[in-house]
Short mmCIF file of C-alpha atoms in Angstrom, two decimals:
data_model
loop_
_atom_site.label_atom_id
_atom_site.label_comp_id
_atom_site.label_asym_id
_atom_site.label_seq_id
_atom_site.Cartn_x
_atom_site.Cartn_y
_atom_site.Cartn_z
CA MET A 14 0.00 0.00 0.00
CA THR A 15 1.39 3.37 -0.99
CA ASP A 16 1.39 6.52 1.16
CA SER A 17 -1.35 7.91 -1.08
CA ASP A 18 -3.44 4.80 -0.44
CA ARG A 19 -2.99 5.18 3.32
CA ASP A 20 -4.02 8.82 3.10
CA ARG A 21 -7.21 7.79 1.36
CA LEU A 22 -8.03 5.22 4.03
CA ASP A 23 -6.91 7.13 7.12
CA GLY A 24 -6.83 10.80 6.18
CA GLY A 25 -10.51 11.45 5.54
CA PRO A 26 -12.97 11.05 2.68
CA THR A 27 -11.67 10.91 -0.88
CA PRO A 28 -12.62 13.65 -3.37
CA ILE A 29 -14.70 12.53 -6.35
CA ALA A 30 -12.03 13.37 -8.93
CA GLU A 31 -9.49 11.23 -7.09
CA ALA A 32 -11.94 8.34 -6.78
CA VAL A 33 -12.56 8.46 -10.53
CA ALA A 34 -8.80 8.41 -11.18
CA VAL A 35 -8.32 5.40 -8.87
CA LEU A 36 -11.10 3.42 -10.55
CA GLU A 37 -9.84 4.36 -14.02
CA ASP A 38 -6.37 3.15 -13.08
CA GLN A 39 -7.71 -0.19 -11.85
CA LEU A 40 -9.96 -0.69 -14.87
CA GLY A 41 -7.21 0.17 -17.33
CA PRO A 42 -7.87 0.22 -21.07
CA ILE A 43 -10.26 -2.38 -22.44
CA ASP A 44 -8.84 -3.33 -25.83
CA ARG A 45 -10.75 -6.53 -26.66
CA THR A 46 -12.45 -6.27 -30.04
CA GLU A 47 -15.19 -8.05 -31.94
CA THR A 48 -16.67 -7.59 -35.40
CA VAL A 49 -20.40 -6.93 -35.50
CA PRO A 50 -23.01 -6.01 -38.15
CA ILE A 51 -23.47 -2.26 -38.25
CA GLY A 52 -27.07 -2.71 -37.08
CA GLU A 53 -25.68 -3.92 -33.75
CA ALA A 54 -22.97 -1.26 -33.42
CA LYS A 55 -24.92 1.64 -31.89
CA GLY A 56 -23.12 2.91 -28.81
CA GLN A 57 -20.01 0.84 -29.52
CA VAL A 58 -16.54 2.38 -29.66
CA LEU A 59 -14.20 2.11 -32.65
CA PRO A 60 -10.72 0.71 -31.94
CA ASN A 61 -9.39 2.09 -35.23
CA ALA A 62 -10.13 4.92 -37.62
CA ILE A 63 -12.58 4.15 -40.42
CA VAL A 64 -11.43 5.38 -43.86
CA ALA A 65 -13.74 5.60 -46.88
CA ASP A 66 -12.83 3.27 -49.75
CA ARG A 67 -15.24 4.88 -52.22
CA ASN A 68 -16.62 8.23 -53.32
CA LEU A 69 -20.08 9.36 -52.28
CA PRO A 70 -21.86 9.90 -54.49
CA ALA A 71 -20.05 7.60 -56.88
CA TYR A 72 -21.71 9.36 -59.83
CA ARG A 73 -22.87 12.88 -60.69
CA ARG A 74 -26.21 13.03 -58.92
CA SER A 75 -29.28 15.05 -59.89
CA GLU A 76 -30.67 17.18 -57.07
CA ARG A 77 -34.06 17.78 -58.71
CA ASP A 78 -36.65 16.19 -60.96
CA GLY A 79 -36.09 17.83 -64.34
CA TYR A 80 -34.03 17.72 -67.52
CA ALA A 81 -30.25 17.32 -67.84
CA VAL A 82 -28.72 19.75 -70.35
CA ARG A 83 -25.54 21.43 -71.47
CA ALA A 84 -25.76 24.77 -69.64
CA ALA A 85 -24.27 26.60 -72.62
CA ASP A 86 -27.29 25.56 -74.71
CA THR A 87 -29.69 27.41 -72.38
CA THR A 88 -28.03 30.84 -72.55
CA ASP A 89 -30.75 32.33 -74.76
CA ALA A 90 -33.70 30.63 -73.08
CA ALA A 91 -36.39 33.02 -71.82
CA GLY A 92 -40.04 32.89 -70.91
CA THR A 93 -41.14 34.63 -74.13
CA GLU A 94 -38.63 32.85 -76.34
CA PRO A 95 -37.90 29.43 -74.85
CA SER A 96 -35.17 27.22 -76.24
CA VAL A 97 -36.26 23.94 -77.81
CA PHE A 98 -34.46 20.67 -77.02
CA SER A 99 -34.81 17.12 -78.29
CA THR A 100 -35.04 14.43 -75.61
CA THR A 101 -32.79 11.40 -75.61
CA THR A 102 -31.95 8.51 -73.33
CA GLY A 103 -28.19 8.47 -73.91
CA ALA A 104 -25.30 10.92 -73.74
CA ILE A 105 -26.27 14.56 -74.16
CA GLY A 106 -25.14 16.43 -77.26
CA THR A 107 -25.77 19.98 -78.42
CA GLY A 108 -29.49 20.80 -78.26
CA GLU A 109 -30.33 17.55 -76.49
CA THR A 110 -31.73 16.77 -73.06
CA ALA A 111 -32.74 13.79 -70.92
CA TYR A 112 -35.26 13.46 -68.11
CA VAL A 113 -33.75 12.79 -64.66
CA HIS A 114 -35.21 12.06 -61.23
CA THR A 115 -33.91 13.40 -57.94
CA GLY A 116 -30.99 11.17 -56.99
CA SER A 117 -30.49 9.65 -60.43
CA ALA A 118 -27.30 9.89 -62.50
CA VAL A 119 -26.76 12.92 -64.73
CA PRO A 120 -26.01 11.65 -68.27
CA GLU A 121 -22.61 12.11 -69.86
CA GLY A 122 -22.31 15.41 -71.70
CA ALA A 123 -24.75 17.27 -69.44
CA ASP A 124 -23.48 19.68 -66.78
CA ALA A 125 -26.73 21.08 -65.34
CA VAL A 126 -30.32 20.17 -64.53
CA VAL A 127 -33.32 22.35 -65.38
CA MET A 128 -36.14 22.00 -62.85
CA ILE A 129 -39.34 20.53 -64.21
CA GLU A 130 -41.16 23.77 -63.33
CA ASN A 131 -39.17 25.60 -66.03
CA VAL A 132 -39.94 23.11 -68.80
CA SER A 133 -42.85 22.63 -71.22
CA GLU A 134 -43.10 19.35 -73.10
CA MET A 135 -43.72 19.31 -76.88
CA PRO A 136 -44.87 15.88 -78.10
CA GLU A 137 -44.10 15.17 -81.74
CA GLU A 138 -46.95 15.75 -84.15
CA GLY A 139 -49.52 12.99 -83.82
CA ALA A 140 -47.81 11.47 -80.76
CA LYS A 141 -49.37 11.06 -77.34
CA PRO A 142 -47.91 13.54 -74.81
CA GLU A 143 -45.33 11.96 -72.52
CA THR A 144 -44.29 13.00 -69.04
CA ASP A 145 -41.21 10.88 -68.57
CA GLY A 146 -38.81 12.37 -71.15
CA GLN A 147 -38.95 9.54 -73.66
CA SER A 148 -36.62 9.87 -76.67
CA GLY A 149 -38.25 11.55 -79.66
CA ASN A 150 -40.13 14.24 -77.74
CA ARG A 151 -39.13 17.83 -77.64
CA ILE A 152 -39.26 20.28 -74.73
CA LYS A 153 -39.13 24.03 -74.25
CA ILE A 154 -36.84 25.48 -71.56
CA ARG A 155 -37.99 28.88 -70.32
CA ALA A 156 -34.95 29.98 -68.25
CA PRO A 157 -31.17 29.61 -68.54
CA VAL A 158 -29.13 27.60 -66.02
CA GLU A 159 -25.51 27.80 -64.96
CA SER A 160 -23.05 24.95 -65.27
CA GLY A 161 -23.34 22.73 -62.19
CA ALA A 162 -26.90 23.76 -61.37
CA TYR A 163 -28.62 21.02 -59.34
CA VAL A 164 -25.79 18.56 -59.97
CA THR A 165 -23.93 17.03 -57.02
CA PRO A 166 -20.35 16.19 -58.11
CA ILE A 167 -18.73 12.81 -57.57
CA GLY A 168 -17.29 12.64 -54.05
CA ALA A 169 -19.12 15.75 -52.81
CA ASP A 170 -20.36 13.92 -49.70
CA LEU A 171 -17.34 11.70 -49.14
CA GLN A 172 -14.10 11.13 -51.01
CA THR A 173 -12.03 7.97 -51.16
CA GLY A 174 -9.38 8.05 -48.43
CA THR A 175 -11.32 10.47 -46.22
CA SER A 176 -11.53 9.55 -42.54
CA LEU A 177 -15.11 8.78 -41.60
CA PHE A 178 -14.50 8.35 -37.87
CA GLU A 179 -11.43 8.45 -35.65
CA ALA A 180 -10.40 5.73 -33.22
CA GLY A 181 -12.27 6.12 -29.94
CA HIS A 182 -15.44 7.43 -31.60
CA ARG A 183 -18.67 6.13 -30.07
CA LEU A 184 -21.13 5.29 -32.83
CA ARG A 185 -24.44 7.16 -32.90
CA PRO A 186 -27.54 6.19 -34.94
CA GLY A 187 -26.70 8.62 -37.75
CA ASP A 188 -23.17 7.24 -37.95
CA LEU A 189 -24.55 3.82 -38.83
CA GLY A 190 -26.30 5.30 -41.86
CA ALA A 191 -23.05 6.91 -42.99
CA LEU A 192 -21.25 3.58 -42.65
CA LYS A 193 -23.89 1.80 -44.72
CA LEU A 194 -23.67 4.44 -47.44
CA ALA A 195 -19.92 3.94 -47.47
CA GLY A 196 -20.39 0.23 -48.10
CA VAL A 197 -19.57 -0.96 -44.58
CA ARG A 198 -21.66 -3.93 -43.48
CA LYS A 199 -19.63 -5.23 -40.53
CA ILE A 200 -17.26 -3.28 -38.35
CA PRO A 201 -14.71 -3.99 -35.60
CA VAL A 202 -15.66 -2.46 -32.25
CA LEU A 203 -14.30 -2.57 -28.74
CA ASP A 204 -16.01 -5.03 -26.45
CA ALA A 205 -18.36 -3.25 -24.08
CA PRO A 206 -17.14 -3.32 -20.47
CA THR A 207 -18.65 -6.22 -18.55
CA VAL A 208 -19.98 -5.15 -15.17
CA ALA A 209 -21.29 -7.58 -12.56
CA VAL A 210 -23.91 -5.87 -10.38
CA ILE A 211 -24.39 -7.64 -7.04
CA PRO A 212 -27.03 -6.42 -4.56
CA THR A 213 -26.29 -7.42 -0.97
CA GLY A 214 -28.37 -7.38 2.21
CA GLU A 215 -30.03 -9.80 4.59
CA GLU A 216 -33.27 -7.82 4.36
CA LEU A 217 -33.56 -7.81 0.56
CA VAL A 218 -36.09 -9.89 -1.40
CA GLN A 219 -37.10 -9.79 -5.04
CA SER A 220 -40.85 -9.52 -4.36
CA ASP A 221 -43.63 -9.79 -1.77
CA PRO A 222 -41.73 -8.47 1.27
CA ASP A 223 -42.72 -9.45 4.80
CA PRO A 224 -42.40 -6.93 7.65
CA GLY A 225 -38.73 -5.99 7.97
CA GLU A 226 -37.94 -6.99 4.39
CA VAL A 227 -37.23 -4.65 1.47
CA VAL A 228 -37.71 -5.25 -2.26
CA GLU A 229 -34.34 -5.19 -4.04
CA THR A 230 -34.06 -2.28 -6.50
CA ASN A 231 -30.45 -1.09 -6.43
CA GLY A 232 -29.18 -3.99 -8.52
CA LEU A 233 -31.90 -3.48 -11.11
CA VAL A 234 -31.27 0.27 -11.30
CA GLY A 235 -27.50 -0.21 -11.34
CA SER A 236 -27.56 -2.79 -14.13
CA THR A 237 -29.84 -0.54 -16.15
CA GLN A 238 -27.38 2.31 -15.64
CA VAL A 239 -24.56 0.12 -16.94
CA GLU A 240 -26.54 -0.67 -20.10
CA GLN A 241 -27.41 3.02 -20.46
CA TRP A 242 -23.68 3.78 -20.36
CA CYS A 243 -23.01 1.21 -23.12
CA GLY A 244 -21.71 -1.53 -20.87
CA THR A 245 -22.83 -5.16 -20.53
CA ALA A 246 -24.45 -5.82 -17.16
CA ARG A 247 -24.66 -9.07 -15.22
CA TYR A 248 -27.53 -8.49 -12.81
CA ARG A 249 -27.02 -10.99 -9.99
CA ASP A 250 -29.46 -12.19 -7.37
CA VAL A 251 -29.33 -10.89 -3.80
CA VAL A 252 -26.39 -12.05 -1.68
CA THR A 253 -26.84 -12.31 2.09
CA ASP A 254 -24.65 -10.56 4.66
CA GLU A 255 -22.37 -13.53 5.30
CA GLU A 256 -18.65 -13.46 4.62
CA SER A 257 -18.66 -16.81 2.82
CA ALA A 258 -21.58 -15.79 0.59
CA LEU A 259 -20.04 -12.41 -0.22
CA GLN A 260 -16.67 -13.99 -0.95
CA ALA A 261 -18.24 -16.59 -3.27
CA ALA A 262 -20.21 -13.89 -5.09
CA ILE A 263 -17.08 -11.84 -5.73
CA GLU A 264 -15.04 -14.86 -6.86
CA ARG A 265 -17.79 -15.88 -9.30
CA ASP A 266 -17.43 -12.60 -11.21
CA LEU A 267 -13.68 -12.01 -11.13
CA ASP A 268 -13.69 -12.44 -14.91
CA ALA A 269 -15.76 -9.24 -15.27
CA ASP A 270 -14.11 -5.91 -16.02
CA LEU A 271 -15.74 -4.41 -12.93
CA ILE A 272 -17.76 -5.67 -9.97
CA VAL A 273 -20.32 -3.29 -8.49
CA THR A 274 -21.91 -4.17 -5.17
CA THR A 275 -24.76 -2.32 -3.51
CA GLY A 276 -25.21 -2.23 0.26
CA GLY A 277 -22.84 -3.35 2.99
CA SER A 278 -20.22 -0.67 2.36
CA SER A 279 -20.59 1.29 5.60
CA VAL A 280 -19.35 0.50 9.13
CA GLY A 281 -22.32 -1.34 10.65
CA SER A 282 -22.17 -4.85 12.07
CA ARG A 283 -23.57 -6.27 8.82
CA ASP A 284 -21.41 -4.12 6.52
CA LEU A 285 -18.91 -6.85 5.72
CA LEU A 286 -17.90 -6.06 2.16
CA PRO A 287 -14.82 -3.93 2.93
CA SER A 288 -13.35 -6.65 5.15
CA VAL A 289 -14.14 -9.36 2.56
CA VAL A 290 -12.40 -7.32 -0.13
CA ALA A 291 -9.45 -6.63 2.17
CA ASP A 292 -9.08 -10.34 2.97
CA ARG A 293 -8.98 -11.34 -0.71
CA GLY A 294 -7.37 -8.22 -2.14
CA GLU A 295 -7.05 -4.57 -1.18
CA VAL A 296 -9.35 -1.73 -0.20
CA LEU A 297 -8.16 1.40 -1.98
CA ILE A 298 -10.80 3.92 -0.91
CA ARG A 299 -13.06 3.92 2.15
CA GLY A 300 -15.43 6.87 2.06
CA LEU A 301 -16.06 9.69 -0.41
CA ALA A 302 -16.24 13.46 0.07
CA LEU A 303 -19.81 13.24 -1.20
CA ARG A 304 -23.38 13.34 0.06
CA PRO A 305 -25.31 11.25 -0.56
CA GLY A 306 -22.84 8.44 -1.10
CA HIS A 307 -20.15 9.13 1.52
CA SER A 308 -19.97 5.48 2.63
CA ALA A 309 -18.94 4.14 -0.79
CA GLY A 310 -15.64 2.33 -1.16
CA PHE A 311 -13.41 0.95 -3.89
CA GLY A 312 -10.99 -1.94 -3.96
CA VAL A 313 -9.45 -4.66 -6.08
CA VAL A 314 -9.43 -8.47 -5.87
CA SER A 315 -7.22 -10.57 -8.15
CA GLY A 316 -6.89 -7.65 -10.54
CA THR A 317 -10.64 -6.98 -10.80
CA PRO A 318 -11.75 -3.58 -9.49
CA ILE A 319 -14.70 -3.48 -7.11
CA ALA A 320 -17.00 -0.52 -6.51
CA MET A 321 -18.81 -0.86 -3.19
CA LEU A 322 -21.88 1.38 -3.42
CA PRO A 323 -24.19 2.36 -0.54
CA GLY A 324 -27.53 0.64 -0.01
CA THR A 325 -29.62 3.81 -0.11
CA PRO A 326 -31.08 4.04 -3.64
CA ILE A 327 -30.32 7.70 -4.27
CA ALA A 328 -26.79 7.35 -2.86
CA SER A 329 -26.09 4.27 -4.97
CA LEU A 330 -27.29 6.04 -8.11
CA VAL A 331 -25.27 9.19 -7.39
CA VAL A 332 -21.98 7.34 -6.79
CA ALA A 333 -22.47 5.24 -9.91
CA SER A 334 -23.16 8.35 -11.97
CA LEU A 335 -20.26 10.42 -10.65
CA VAL A 336 -17.56 7.74 -10.41
CA VAL A 337 -18.46 4.55 -12.29
CA ARG A 338 -19.84 6.27 -15.41
CA PRO A 339 -16.73 8.33 -16.28
CA ALA A 340 -14.41 5.42 -15.47
CA LEU A 341 -16.25 3.11 -17.87
CA ALA A 342 -15.98 5.70 -20.64
CA THR A 343 -12.25 6.14 -20.08
CA ALA A 344 -11.73 2.37 -20.16
CA VAL A 345 -12.82 2.28 -23.81
CA GLY A 346 -10.96 5.44 -24.78
CA THR A 347 -13.85 7.91 -24.90
CA GLN A 348 -14.91 10.95 -22.94
CA PRO A 349 -17.94 10.50 -20.67
CA VAL A 350 -21.10 11.98 -22.10
CA ASP A 351 -22.57 14.29 -19.49
CA PRO A 352 -26.34 14.49 -19.11
CA PRO A 353 -28.06 17.53 -20.61
CA THR A 354 -28.70 20.43 -18.27
CA VAL A 355 -31.31 23.14 -17.98
CA GLN A 356 -30.80 26.42 -16.15
CA ALA A 357 -33.29 26.88 -13.31
CA THR A 358 -33.91 29.35 -10.51
CA LEU A 359 -33.53 27.98 -6.99
CA GLU A 360 -36.54 28.32 -4.71
CA THR A 361 -34.69 27.22 -1.56
CA GLU A 362 -31.12 27.41 -0.31
CA LEU A 363 -28.90 24.37 -0.87
CA HIS A 364 -26.14 23.70 1.65
CA SER A 365 -22.96 21.63 1.74
CA GLU A 366 -19.90 21.12 3.91
CA ALA A 367 -16.67 22.73 2.76
CA GLY A 368 -14.56 20.25 0.81
CA ARG A 369 -17.50 17.92 0.19
CA ARG A 370 -19.64 17.68 -2.93
CA THR A 371 -23.36 17.55 -2.23
CA VAL A 372 -25.99 16.43 -4.70
CA HIS A 373 -29.58 17.62 -4.25
CA GLY A 374 -32.46 16.03 -6.13
CA VAL A 375 -34.87 18.63 -7.49
CA THR A 376 -38.16 18.94 -9.28
CA LEU A 377 -38.81 21.57 -11.94
CA ASP A 378 -41.85 23.67 -12.77
CA ASN A 379 -42.52 26.97 -14.51
CA GLY A 380 -43.03 28.96 -11.33
CA GLY A 381 -46.67 29.58 -12.10
CA GLY A 382 -45.65 31.42 -15.24
CA GLN A 383 -44.00 34.16 -13.20
CA THR A 384 -40.39 33.35 -14.15
CA ASP A 385 -38.41 33.25 -17.37
CA SER A 386 -36.70 30.00 -16.39
CA PRO A 387 -37.88 26.86 -14.57
CA VAL A 388 -38.00 26.85 -10.78
CA ALA A 389 -36.02 24.14 -8.98
CA ARG A 390 -37.45 22.73 -5.75
CA THR A 391 -35.61 20.21 -3.60
CA ALA A 392 -36.82 16.64 -3.20
CA GLU A 393 -34.76 15.36 -0.30
CA ARG A 394 -35.83 11.78 0.33
CA GLY A 395 -33.40 8.94 -0.04
CA GLY A 396 -35.61 6.04 -1.09
CA LEU A 397 -36.45 4.86 -4.59
CA PRO A 398 -39.94 6.44 -4.66
CA SER A 399 -38.27 9.85 -4.47
CA LEU A 400 -36.37 9.07 -7.67
CA THR A 401 -39.59 8.77 -9.64
CA GLY A 402 -40.50 12.34 -8.73
CA ILE A 403 -37.10 13.88 -9.38
CA ASP A 404 -36.45 15.78 -12.60
CA GLY A 405 -32.71 16.05 -12.04
CA TRP A 406 -30.07 17.08 -9.58
CA VAL A 407 -28.11 20.15 -8.59
CA GLN A 408 -24.53 19.78 -7.39
CA VAL A 409 -22.93 21.99 -4.76
CA ALA A 410 -19.22 21.82 -5.57
CA GLU A 411 -16.46 21.10 -3.06
CA SER A 412 -15.36 24.73 -3.26
CA SER A 413 -18.77 26.03 -2.13
CA THR A 414 -20.94 25.69 0.95
CA GLU A 415 -24.27 26.95 -0.35
CA LEU A 416 -26.36 28.02 -3.31
CA THR A 417 -28.79 30.83 -2.54
CA VAL A 418 -32.46 31.45 -3.26
CA GLY A 419 -32.96 33.04 -6.67
CA GLU A 420 -29.62 31.82 -8.00
CA SER A 421 -29.58 30.39 -11.52
CA VAL A 422 -28.13 26.88 -11.43
CA PRO A 423 -27.65 24.04 -13.91
CA VAL A 424 -29.95 21.08 -13.31
CA GLU A 425 -28.67 17.77 -14.66
CA ARG A 426 -31.56 15.84 -16.18
CA TRP A 427 -32.39 12.22 -15.40
CA GLY A 428 -33.26 9.43 -17.77
CA VAL A 429 -31.02 10.26 -20.72
CA SER A 430 -29.38 7.57 -22.83
CA PHE A 431 -25.65 8.07 -23.13
CA CYS A 432 -24.88 5.86 -26.09
#
């Protein structure tokens, strides 16, 4: 154990930034790769840059329904004296034109497209009028066009050799469309971090609680968070507060990239996780400079990092969001995607201890229409039901002790997908 480790264990609660750094160091880079169809690649991270091997478009593309022409042939076209062109289905010569649809190829010889609104068709004498530009018809063009009008050049969207995405890019839905257009059907991606989520507690049951029992929710919420952050969650059943059971649960998931436990991280008689981790490995952090969530701890067993989260639902969620989320992003070489925020006006004072970060759950409303920005009201219960009524949270930073009434503050919004 280093001096820095001892300071973390004996010298007071650990700041959030330091806890993130410790967990990132233990996780290390995850460089396993797999090749998946692009339809399964949303939220995955690229291990390598993707370079285009073709031009997009691969042909000169019409941007309008109309007629392809040589622009020089339309110079004298006017509404009162339109120019007359013969339609064809092949290459365009002087005085010739061909009908094109939006997105279709512009024929060889043409360098512009005249919109259909500026054209009048002239069927040959005795012929049935046509509307699809069949060869043999003639048309009148009532306005001149410039070279290049409504023609997308080859490679305008993407050129061969251009980098589509850099290594470390997390794929979004629109990116998958770009890959398909570029001819990519399967793509190598980094394996998503595997996170075992283990709820612990003698009092926890999955359903139908008797007096003194509590329905397990932290593991469900935590595993959902992992999936939201583009990881792969193993949601385990409840483990009782017995050293042998806790030890077996940890050993079962040592092949995961990260083990997250909920409950049993404090200093009560049934809070055995820190001692179990210490017996099999090492406790690196015991306590955070954070409320809620101050009882969280972090350690490592046989090279697998372990995040010991509190049993209170709001505290468990906060620690996972502030520490686990950024560490998982760093492990696959990306920056964590922060939740969107909205500026709101505080209705009540928010307090914190100096040197400690405090997170306050809030609800938002429009202040009865009397304010230009939403009003933030605190919702200070710790159980899961309070989470359903929370619109987001406001953080009081370590460098501050209060936020005052009427102050404009950023509210981080809940329920946002990060991949």
